[in-house]
Amino acid sequence: MRANAVRARFRAAALALAVGTLAGCPAALAAEVRVLCPSALRTPVVESARQFARAGRHRIEFVFASVAAVHKRIATGERADVVIGTAHGIDALIRLGRGIEGSRVPLVRSALALALPAGEAVPDIRDPIALAAVLQRAHVLVVPDASLGVPGGAQAAQLFERLGLTEQLRERTRFVVDAHEVGTRVAAGRADVGVGAMSELASVPGIALLGPITEPRTEGIAYAAAVVRTSANAELARAFIAHLRLPESQALFRKTGYLPIDQTKSAGDR
C-alpha cells in the first residue's frame, strides 16, 4: 500500500510543470499563475505559456491530469488561478461556485482525422461521398474504443453513423484502448485506415494525416477556460486566458490537431 502511495505521488509530481524560470524569469520576481489543465492540451498550452512568460516576466505553474481529474480537483477546492476543461465541465464548476462568472472563455475543439500509410495517394476527403469511399475500401479500420471513453472514439462512431456506414464497417473495425495506437497500427501495416482524434495522430511518424474532417460535422470535445474563484491573481489569470485566444496561440493549437476557436464558433460551444 505504501509503495502504491509513493508511486501515485510520483506520478502526480511528474505531471507538474513550471514555465517562466525557463524563459529567464527569476521565480522571486515573477507573479505566479497556477493552471490546472487536461493532459491532452499540454503541448500547445505549455508553448503558449512560454510566450506569455517571456512577454510579462510571469511564472506559470501547470498541473496536468485527465479532464475528469481536473474537474474533480477544482470542484473539491484545490487551489488554482486558471482551470481549463471541457466547456460542459467549466460551466458546471461555475454553477458550483468554483469558477468566476463571466470569466469563461471558449478555446478550441477537438477534430477527427484519417490516418493512411505514408506514401499512398492522398484522396480529397472534403466531400462526404469521397470520405465514405475511403472507409469502404479499407479491409481493416482502427478506431478508439468509445465504450472505454478513449479520446476520439465517440466522435468516430458518430462519423460512421452520419455517413450511414456503421453496420457496413462493423466487421472490419478494430478498437484500441490507446488513442495514439490508431496511428501506430496504420504505420506498422496492421490497418489500412485509422480514424481518430487529430491531436493524437499529428505526432505519429509513418502515416499520411488527412484532416480535419469537417463534413459530415461531428461533435468534438469543446474546451474552455475560466478563472478560479479563489485565485490570488485573478487579473493575471484573465490575461493568460486572453493570451490563449491570440492568433499565435490558436496557431499552436491548430498545429497539434485542434480546431481554432474562429473555426468552431458557428458549430456551437458545447
PDB file of N, CA and C in Angstrom, residues 74-162:
ATOM      1  N   ILE A  74     -10.742  20.801  -8.934  1.00  0.00           N
ATOM      2  CA  ILE A  74     -11.248  22.159  -8.721  1.00  0.00           C
ATOM      3  C   ILE A  74     -12.554  22.116  -7.929  1.00  0.00           C
ATOM      4  N   ALA A  75     -13.410  21.158  -8.246  1.00  0.00           N
ATOM      5  CA  ALA A  75     -14.695  21.038  -7.548  1.00  0.00           C
ATOM      6  C   ALA A  75     -14.516  20.783  -6.061  1.00  0.00           C
ATOM      7  N   THR A  76     -13.437  20.098  -5.698  1.00  0.00           N
ATOM      8  CA  THR A  76     -13.202  19.782  -4.283  1.00  0.00           C
ATOM      9  C   THR A  76     -12.291  20.801  -3.603  1.00  0.00           C
ATOM     10  N   GLY A  77     -12.012  21.905  -4.299  1.00  0.00           N
ATOM     11  CA  GLY A  77     -11.363  23.019  -3.629  1.00  0.00           C
ATOM     12  C   GLY A  77      -9.876  23.182  -3.811  1.00  0.00           C
ATOM     13  N   GLU A  78      -9.265  22.464  -4.767  1.00  0.00           N
ATOM     14  CA  GLU A  78      -7.822  22.629  -4.958  1.00  0.00           C
ATOM     15  C   GLU A  78      -7.508  24.052  -5.417  1.00  0.00           C
ATOM     16  N   ARG A  79      -6.422  24.598  -4.895  1.00  0.00           N
ATOM     17  CA  ARG A  79      -6.040  25.970  -5.231  1.00  0.00           C
ATOM     18  C   ARG A  79      -5.523  26.059  -6.656  1.00  0.00           C
ATOM     19  N   ALA A  80      -5.998  27.048  -7.379  1.00  0.00           N
ATOM     20  CA  ALA A  80      -5.531  27.323  -8.739  1.00  0.00           C
ATOM     21  C   ALA A  80      -6.002  28.718  -9.113  1.00  0.00           C
ATOM     22  N   ASP A  81      -5.421  29.244 -10.164  1.00  0.00           N
ATOM     23  CA  ASP A  81      -5.862  30.534 -10.703  1.00  0.00           C
ATOM     24  C   ASP A  81      -6.687  30.358 -11.969  1.00  0.00           C
ATOM     25  N   VAL A  82      -6.284  29.384 -12.792  1.00  0.00           N
ATOM     26  CA  VAL A  82      -6.966  29.108 -14.057  1.00  0.00           C
ATOM     27  C   VAL A  82      -7.297  27.629 -14.112  1.00  0.00           C
ATOM     28  N   VAL A  83      -8.484  27.317 -14.579  1.00  0.00           N
ATOM     29  CA  VAL A  83      -8.846  25.935 -14.859  1.00  0.00           C
ATOM     30  C   VAL A  83      -9.235  25.830 -16.332  1.00  0.00           C
ATOM     31  N   ILE A  84      -8.691  24.810 -16.986  1.00  0.00           N
ATOM     32  CA  ILE A  84      -9.040  24.505 -18.373  1.00  0.00           C
ATOM     33  C   ILE A  84      -9.685  23.131 -18.376  1.00  0.00           C
ATOM     34  N   GLY A  85     -10.817  23.019 -19.044  1.00  0.00           N
ATOM     35  CA  GLY A  85     -11.516  21.740 -19.084  1.00  0.00           C
ATOM     36  C   GLY A  85     -12.494  21.728 -20.233  1.00  0.00           C
ATOM     37  N   THR A  86     -13.404  20.767 -20.225  1.00  0.00           N
ATOM     38  CA  THR A  86     -14.434  20.771 -21.250  1.00  0.00           C
ATOM     39  C   THR A  86     -15.386  21.931 -20.983  1.00  0.00           C
ATOM     40  N   ALA A  87     -16.034  22.400 -22.026  1.00  0.00           N
ATOM     41  CA  ALA A  87     -16.970  23.516 -21.859  1.00  0.00           C
ATOM     42  C   ALA A  87     -18.065  23.160 -20.863  1.00  0.00           C
ATOM     43  N   HIS A  88     -18.585  21.928 -20.951  1.00  0.00           N
ATOM     44  CA  HIS A  88     -19.610  21.492 -20.002  1.00  0.00           C
ATOM     45  C   HIS A  88     -19.062  21.494 -18.584  1.00  0.00           C
ATOM     46  N   GLY A  89     -17.828  20.984 -18.439  1.00  0.00           N
ATOM     47  CA  GLY A  89     -17.229  20.902 -17.113  1.00  0.00           C
ATOM     48  C   GLY A  89     -16.981  22.268 -16.498  1.00  0.00           C
ATOM     49  N   ILE A  90     -16.522  23.212 -17.307  1.00  0.00           N
ATOM     50  CA  ILE A  90     -16.294  24.571 -16.803  1.00  0.00           C
ATOM     51  C   ILE A  90     -17.609  25.208 -16.380  1.00  0.00           C
ATOM     52  N   ASP A  91     -18.661  25.008 -17.175  1.00  0.00           N
ATOM     53  CA  ASP A  91     -19.979  25.534 -16.809  1.00  0.00           C
ATOM     54  C   ASP A  91     -20.426  24.974 -15.458  1.00  0.00           C
ATOM     55  N   ALA A  92     -20.185  23.670 -15.258  1.00  0.00           N
ATOM     56  CA  ALA A  92     -20.590  23.034 -14.001  1.00  0.00           C
ATOM     57  C   ALA A  92     -19.802  23.609 -12.818  1.00  0.00           C
ATOM     58  N   LEU A  93     -18.521  23.873 -13.028  1.00  0.00           N
ATOM     59  CA  LEU A  93     -17.705  24.441 -11.949  1.00  0.00           C
ATOM     60  C   LEU A  93     -18.162  25.852 -11.590  1.00  0.00           C
ATOM     61  N   ILE A  94     -18.558  26.612 -12.586  1.00  0.00           N
ATOM     62  CA  ILE A  94     -19.061  27.970 -12.320  1.00  0.00           C
ATOM     63  C   ILE A  94     -20.379  27.892 -11.550  1.00  0.00           C
ATOM     64  N   ARG A  95     -21.256  26.973 -11.950  1.00  0.00           N
ATOM     65  CA  ARG A  95     -22.526  26.810 -11.218  1.00  0.00           C
ATOM     66  C   ARG A  95     -22.275  26.389  -9.778  1.00  0.00           C
ATOM     67  N   LEU A  96     -21.210  25.612  -9.582  1.00  0.00           N
ATOM     68  CA  LEU A  96     -20.855  25.130  -8.245  1.00  0.00           C
ATOM     69  C   LEU A  96     -20.216  26.235  -7.399  1.00  0.00           C
ATOM     70  N   GLY A  97     -19.872  27.337  -8.047  1.00  0.00           N
ATOM     71  CA  GLY A  97     -19.243  28.431  -7.324  1.00  0.00           C
ATOM     72  C   GLY A  97     -17.738  28.360  -7.283  1.00  0.00           C
ATOM     73  N   ARG A  98     -17.146  27.430  -8.059  1.00  0.00           N
ATOM     74  CA  ARG A  98     -15.683  27.287  -8.065  1.00  0.00           C
ATOM     75  C   ARG A  98     -15.021  28.155  -9.135  1.00  0.00           C
ATOM     76  N   GLY A  99     -15.785  28.615 -10.100  1.00  0.00           N
ATOM     77  CA  GLY A  99     -15.260  29.492 -11.129  1.00  0.00           C
ATOM     78  C   GLY A  99     -15.975  30.825 -11.093  1.00  0.00           C
ATOM     79  N   ILE A 100     -15.297  31.876 -11.539  1.00  0.00           N
ATOM     80  CA  ILE A 100     -15.876  33.217 -11.521  1.00  0.00           C
ATOM     81  C   ILE A 100     -16.805  33.392 -12.720  1.00  0.00           C
ATOM     82  N   GLU A 101     -18.037  33.777 -12.441  1.00  0.00           N
ATOM     83  CA  GLU A 101     -18.988  34.035 -13.527  1.00  0.00           C
ATOM     84  C   GLU A 101     -18.464  35.144 -14.431  1.00  0.00           C
ATOM     85  N   GLY A 102     -18.641  34.947 -15.726  1.00  0.00           N
ATOM     86  CA  GLY A 102     -18.182  35.922 -16.691  1.00  0.00           C
ATOM     87  C   GLY A 102     -16.746  35.746 -17.123  1.00  0.00           C
ATOM     88  N   SER A 103     -16.012  34.810 -16.487  1.00  0.00           N
ATOM     89  CA  SER A 103     -14.607  34.598 -16.853  1.00  0.00           C
ATOM     90  C   SER A 103     -14.421  33.463 -17.856  1.00  0.00           C
ATOM     91  N   ARG A 104     -15.479  32.718 -18.122  1.00  0.00           N
ATOM     92  CA  ARG A 104     -15.377  31.550 -19.015  1.00  0.00           C
ATOM     93  C   ARG A 104     -15.094  31.990 -20.449  1.00  0.00           C
ATOM     94  N   VAL A 105     -14.090  31.375 -21.057  1.00  0.00           N
ATOM     95  CA  VAL A 105     -13.708  31.692 -22.430  1.00  0.00           C
ATOM     96  C   VAL A 105     -13.566  30.394 -23.215  1.00  0.00           C
ATOM     97  N   PRO A 106     -14.294  30.227 -24.328  1.00  0.00           N
ATOM     98  CA  PRO A 106     -14.110  29.035 -25.160  1.00  0.00           C
ATOM     99  C   PRO A 106     -12.752  29.071 -25.839  1.00  0.00           C
ATOM    100  N   LEU A 107     -12.100  27.918 -25.936  1.00  0.00           N
ATOM    101  CA  LEU A 107     -10.745  27.870 -26.502  1.00  0.00           C
ATOM    102  C   LEU A 107     -10.699  27.179 -27.856  1.00  0.00           C
ATOM    103  N   VAL A 108     -10.850  25.869 -27.873  1.00  0.00           N
ATOM    104  CA  VAL A 108     -10.713  25.091 -29.109  1.00  0.00           C
ATOM    105  C   VAL A 108     -11.637  23.881 -29.045  1.00  0.00           C
ATOM    106  N   ARG A 109     -11.703  23.188 -30.170  1.00  0.00           N
ATOM    107  CA  ARG A 109     -12.491  21.957 -30.245  1.00  0.00           C
ATOM    108  C   ARG A 109     -11.636  20.859 -30.872  1.00  0.00           C
ATOM    109  N   SER A 110     -11.799  19.657 -30.357  1.00  0.00           N
ATOM    110  CA  SER A 110     -11.084  18.527 -30.944  1.00  0.00           C
ATOM    111  C   SER A 110     -11.627  18.236 -32.340  1.00  0.00           C
ATOM    112  N   ALA A 111     -10.805  17.631 -33.179  1.00  0.00           N
ATOM    113  CA  ALA A 111     -11.199  17.333 -34.554  1.00  0.00           C
ATOM    114  C   ALA A 111     -10.822  15.898 -34.898  1.00  0.00           C
ATOM    115  N   LEU A 112     -11.575  15.308 -35.801  1.00  0.00           N
ATOM    116  CA  LEU A 112     -11.258  13.971 -36.312  1.00  0.00           C
ATOM    117  C   LEU A 112     -10.368  14.075 -37.544  1.00  0.00           C
ATOM    118  N   ALA A 113      -9.579  13.025 -37.765  1.00  0.00           N
ATOM    119  CA  ALA A 113      -8.755  12.943 -38.968  1.00  0.00           C
ATOM    120  C   ALA A 113      -8.606  11.483 -39.358  1.00  0.00           C
ATOM    121  N   LEU A 114      -8.150  11.256 -40.575  1.00  0.00           N
ATOM    122  CA  LEU A 114      -7.838   9.909 -41.057  1.00  0.00           C
ATOM    123  C   LEU A 114      -6.329   9.723 -41.058  1.00  0.00           C
ATOM    124  N   ALA A 115      -5.909   8.498 -40.774  1.00  0.00           N
ATOM    125  CA  ALA A 115      -4.512   8.105 -40.915  1.00  0.00           C
ATOM    126  C   ALA A 115      -4.432   7.050 -42.009  1.00  0.00           C
ATOM    127  N   LEU A 116      -3.590   7.290 -43.010  1.00  0.00           N
ATOM    128  CA  LEU A 116      -3.317   6.331 -44.075  1.00  0.00           C
ATOM    129  C   LEU A 116      -1.826   6.022 -44.059  1.00  0.00           C
ATOM    130  N   PRO A 117      -1.421   4.868 -44.598  1.00  0.00           N
ATOM    131  CA  PRO A 117       0.013   4.573 -44.662  1.00  0.00           C
ATOM    132  C   PRO A 117       0.751   5.641 -45.468  1.00  0.00           C
ATOM    133  N   ALA A 118       1.919   6.045 -44.996  1.00  0.00           N
ATOM    134  CA  ALA A 118       2.715   7.047 -45.699  1.00  0.00           C
ATOM    135  C   ALA A 118       3.074   6.542 -47.088  1.00  0.00           C
ATOM    136  N   GLY A 119       3.032   7.428 -48.067  1.00  0.00           N
ATOM    137  CA  GLY A 119       3.382   7.062 -49.433  1.00  0.00           C
ATOM    138  C   GLY A 119       2.204   6.715 -50.308  1.00  0.00           C
ATOM    139  N   GLU A 120       1.036   6.481 -49.707  1.00  0.00           N
ATOM    140  CA  GLU A 120      -0.156   6.204 -50.501  1.00  0.00           C
ATOM    141  C   GLU A 120      -0.693   7.497 -51.123  1.00  0.00           C
ATOM    142  N   ALA A 121      -1.422   7.345 -52.210  1.00  0.00           N
ATOM    143  CA  ALA A 121      -2.075   8.505 -52.808  1.00  0.00           C
ATOM    144  C   ALA A 121      -3.045   9.102 -51.797  1.00  0.00           C
ATOM    145  N   VAL A 122      -3.006  10.415 -51.662  1.00  0.00           N
ATOM    146  CA  VAL A 122      -3.836  11.088 -50.661  1.00  0.00           C
ATOM    147  C   VAL A 122      -5.135  11.557 -51.305  1.00  0.00           C
ATOM    148  N   PRO A 123      -6.257  10.956 -50.926  1.00  0.00           N
ATOM    149  CA  PRO A 123      -7.541  11.367 -51.512  1.00  0.00           C
ATOM    150  C   PRO A 123      -8.038  12.673 -50.906  1.00  0.00           C
ATOM    151  N   ASP A 124      -8.935  13.316 -51.608  1.00  0.00           N
ATOM    152  CA  ASP A 124      -9.582  14.517 -51.107  1.00  0.00           C
ATOM    153  C   ASP A 124     -10.812  14.084 -50.313  1.00  0.00           C
ATOM    154  N   ILE A 125     -10.808  14.297 -49.000  1.00  0.00           N
ATOM    155  CA  ILE A 125     -11.920  13.817 -48.168  1.00  0.00           C
ATOM    156  C   ILE A 125     -12.834  14.953 -47.726  1.00  0.00           C
ATOM    157  N   ARG A 126     -12.720  16.116 -48.385  1.00  0.00           N
ATOM    158  CA  ARG A 126     -13.601  17.223 -48.001  1.00  0.00           C
ATOM    159  C   ARG A 126     -15.050  16.929 -48.349  1.00  0.00           C
ATOM    160  N   ASP A 127     -15.273  16.053 -49.324  1.00  0.00           N
ATOM    161  CA  ASP A 127     -16.626  15.663 -49.708  1.00  0.00           C
ATOM    162  C   ASP A 127     -17.005  14.383 -48.969  1.00  0.00           C
ATOM    163  N   PRO A 128     -18.158  14.338 -48.289  1.00  0.00           N
ATOM    164  CA  PRO A 128     -18.543  13.137 -47.541  1.00  0.00           C
ATOM    165  C   PRO A 128     -18.601  11.877 -48.387  1.00  0.00           C
ATOM    166  N   ILE A 129     -18.949  11.993 -49.665  1.00  0.00           N
ATOM    167  CA  ILE A 129     -19.003  10.804 -50.534  1.00  0.00           C
ATOM    168  C   ILE A 129     -17.607  10.242 -50.730  1.00  0.00           C
ATOM    169  N   ALA A 130     -16.632  11.119 -50.955  1.00  0.00           N
ATOM    170  CA  ALA A 130     -15.249  10.670 -51.122  1.00  0.00           C
ATOM    171  C   ALA A 130     -14.714  10.077 -49.827  1.00  0.00           C
ATOM    172  N   LEU A 131     -15.070  10.672 -48.700  1.00  0.00           N
ATOM    173  CA  LEU A 131     -14.653  10.158 -47.397  1.00  0.00           C
ATOM    174  C   LEU A 131     -15.213   8.761 -47.168  1.00  0.00           C
ATOM    175  N   ALA A 132     -16.487   8.590 -47.473  1.00  0.00           N
ATOM    176  CA  ALA A 132     -17.118   7.274 -47.312  1.00  0.00           C
ATOM    177  C   ALA A 132     -16.443   6.232 -48.182  1.00  0.00           C
ATOM    178  N   ALA A 133     -16.045   6.613 -49.391  1.00  0.00           N
ATOM    179  CA  ALA A 133     -15.391   5.678 -50.302  1.00  0.00           C
ATOM    180  C   ALA A 133     -14.060   5.190 -49.732  1.00  0.00           C
ATOM    181  N   VAL A 134     -13.305   6.087 -49.093  1.00  0.00           N
ATOM    182  CA  VAL A 134     -12.033   5.698 -48.478  1.00  0.00           C
ATOM    183  C   VAL A 134     -12.272   4.678 -47.376  1.00  0.00           C
ATOM    184  N   LEU A 135     -13.261   4.918 -46.559  1.00  0.00           N
ATOM    185  CA  LEU A 135     -13.569   3.996 -45.469  1.00  0.00           C
ATOM    186  C   LEU A 135     -14.061   2.655 -45.992  1.00  0.00           C
ATOM    187  N   GLN A 136     -14.867   2.673 -47.024  1.00  0.00           N
ATOM    188  CA  GLN A 136     -15.419   1.432 -47.572  1.00  0.00           C
ATOM    189  C   GLN A 136     -14.361   0.564 -48.245  1.00  0.00           C
ATOM    190  N   ARG A 137     -13.313   1.190 -48.756  1.00  0.00           N
ATOM    191  CA  ARG A 137     -12.251   0.414 -49.415  1.00  0.00           C
ATOM    192  C   ARG A 137     -11.331  -0.285 -48.423  1.00  0.00           C
ATOM    193  N   ALA A 138     -11.331   0.144 -47.191  1.00  0.00           N
ATOM    194  CA  ALA A 138     -10.413  -0.409 -46.195  1.00  0.00           C
ATOM    195  C   ALA A 138     -10.820  -1.825 -45.792  1.00  0.00           C
ATOM    196  N   HIS A 139      -9.832  -2.720 -45.747  1.00  0.00           N
ATOM    197  CA  HIS A 139     -10.083  -4.075 -45.253  1.00  0.00           C
ATOM    198  C   HIS A 139     -10.076  -4.097 -43.723  1.00  0.00           C
ATOM    199  N   VAL A 140      -9.210  -3.269 -43.136  1.00  0.00           N
ATOM    200  CA  VAL A 140      -9.138  -3.180 -41.671  1.00  0.00           C
ATOM    201  C   VAL A 140      -9.108  -1.716 -41.279  1.00  0.00           C
ATOM    202  N   LEU A 141     -10.044  -1.336 -40.419  1.00  0.00           N
ATOM    203  CA  LEU A 141     -10.107   0.015 -39.863  1.00  0.00           C
ATOM    204  C   LEU A 141      -9.754  -0.046 -38.388  1.00  0.00           C
ATOM    205  N   VAL A 142      -9.074   0.963 -37.892  1.00  0.00           N
ATOM    206  CA  VAL A 142      -8.782   1.024 -36.466  1.00  0.00           C
ATOM    207  C   VAL A 142      -9.294   2.349 -35.924  1.00  0.00           C
ATOM    208  N   VAL A 143     -10.022   2.276 -34.791  1.00  0.00           N
ATOM    209  CA  VAL A 143     -10.614   3.462 -34.180  1.00  0.00           C
ATOM    210  C   VAL A 143     -10.484   3.363 -32.662  1.00  0.00           C
ATOM    211  N   PRO A 144     -10.547   4.480 -31.956  1.00  0.00           N
ATOM    212  CA  PRO A 144     -10.541   4.437 -30.485  1.00  0.00           C
ATOM    213  C   PRO A 144     -11.817   3.777 -29.970  1.00  0.00           C
ATOM    214  N   ASP A 145     -11.709   3.114 -28.838  1.00  0.00           N
ATOM    215  CA  ASP A 145     -12.849   2.408 -28.258  1.00  0.00           C
ATOM    216  C   ASP A 145     -13.735   3.388 -27.494  1.00  0.00           C
ATOM    217  N   ALA A 146     -14.880   3.697 -28.087  1.00  0.00           N
ATOM    218  CA  ALA A 146     -15.799   4.653 -27.463  1.00  0.00           C
ATOM    219  C   ALA A 146     -16.366   4.115 -26.153  1.00  0.00           C
ATOM    220  N   SER A 147     -16.532   2.806 -26.052  1.00  0.00           N
ATOM    221  CA  SER A 147     -17.127   2.223 -24.847  1.00  0.00           C
ATOM    222  C   SER A 147     -16.232   2.405 -23.629  1.00  0.00           C
ATOM    223  N   LEU A 148     -14.936   2.630 -23.866  1.00  0.00           N
ATOM    224  CA  LEU A 148     -13.986   2.835 -22.771  1.00  0.00           C
ATOM    225  C   LEU A 148     -13.621   4.305 -22.599  1.00  0.00           C
ATOM    226  N   GLY A 149     -14.299   5.159 -23.369  1.00  0.00           N
ATOM    227  CA  GLY A 149     -14.050   6.586 -23.247  1.00  0.00           C
ATOM    228  C   GLY A 149     -12.737   7.053 -23.843  1.00  0.00           C
ATOM    229  N   VAL A 150     -12.163   6.286 -24.771  1.00  0.00           N
ATOM    230  CA  VAL A 150     -10.900   6.685 -25.384  1.00  0.00           C
ATOM    231  C   VAL A 150     -11.132   7.918 -26.255  1.00  0.00           C
ATOM    232  N   PRO A 151     -10.297   8.964 -26.128  1.00  0.00           N
ATOM    233  CA  PRO A 151     -10.496  10.197 -26.897  1.00  0.00           C
ATOM    234  C   PRO A 151     -10.648   9.937 -28.395  1.00  0.00           C
ATOM    235  N   GLY A 152     -11.693  10.515 -28.978  1.00  0.00           N
ATOM    236  CA  GLY A 152     -11.966  10.361 -30.399  1.00  0.00           C
ATOM    237  C   GLY A 152     -12.906   9.212 -30.723  1.00  0.00           C
ATOM    238  N   GLY A 153     -13.149   8.337 -29.774  1.00  0.00           N
ATOM    239  CA  GLY A 153     -13.972   7.157 -30.042  1.00  0.00           C
ATOM    240  C   GLY A 153     -15.421   7.490 -30.321  1.00  0.00           C
ATOM    241  N   ALA A 154     -16.021   8.302 -29.463  1.00  0.00           N
ATOM    242  CA  ALA A 154     -17.429   8.673 -29.650  1.00  0.00           C
ATOM    243  C   ALA A 154     -17.605   9.479 -30.925  1.00  0.00           C
ATOM    244  N   GLN A 155     -16.627  10.327 -31.225  1.00  0.00           N
ATOM    245  CA  GLN A 155     -16.700  11.155 -32.429  1.00  0.00           C
ATOM    246  C   GLN A 155     -16.584  10.287 -33.682  1.00  0.00           C
ATOM    247  N   ALA A 156     -15.715   9.263 -33.647  1.00  0.00           N
ATOM    248  CA  ALA A 156     -15.575   8.363 -34.789  1.00  0.00           C
ATOM    249  C   ALA A 156     -16.857   7.565 -35.005  1.00  0.00           C
ATOM    250  N   ALA A 157     -17.463   7.107 -33.913  1.00  0.00           N
ATOM    251  CA  ALA A 157     -18.727   6.369 -34.026  1.00  0.00           C
ATOM    252  C   ALA A 157     -19.808   7.252 -34.630  1.00  0.00           C
ATOM    253  N   GLN A 158     -19.825   8.508 -34.242  1.00  0.00           N
ATOM    254  CA  GLN A 158     -20.802   9.442 -34.797  1.00  0.00           C
ATOM    255  C   GLN A 158     -20.550   9.679 -36.284  1.00  0.00           C
ATOM    256  N   LEU A 159     -19.289   9.735 -36.674  1.00  0.00           N
ATOM    257  CA  LEU A 159     -18.953   9.905 -38.087  1.00  0.00           C
ATOM    258  C   LEU A 159     -19.498   8.744 -38.913  1.00  0.00           C
ATOM    259  N   PHE A 160     -19.247   7.524 -38.462  1.00  0.00           N
ATOM    260  CA  PHE A 160     -19.742   6.356 -39.194  1.00  0.00           C
ATOM    261  C   PHE A 160     -21.262   6.379 -39.292  1.00  0.00           C
ATOM    262  N   GLU A 161     -21.916   6.771 -38.201  1.00  0.00           N
ATOM    263  CA  GLU A 161     -23.378   6.824 -38.192  1.00  0.00           C
ATOM    264  C   GLU A 161     -23.894   7.851 -39.190  1.00  0.00           C
ATOM    265  N   ARG A 162     -23.286   9.011 -39.224  1.00  0.00           N
ATOM    266  CA  ARG A 162     -23.768  10.079 -40.105  1.00  0.00           C
ATOM    267  C   ARG A 162     -23.463   9.797 -41.568  1.00  0.00           C
TER     268      ARG A 162
END
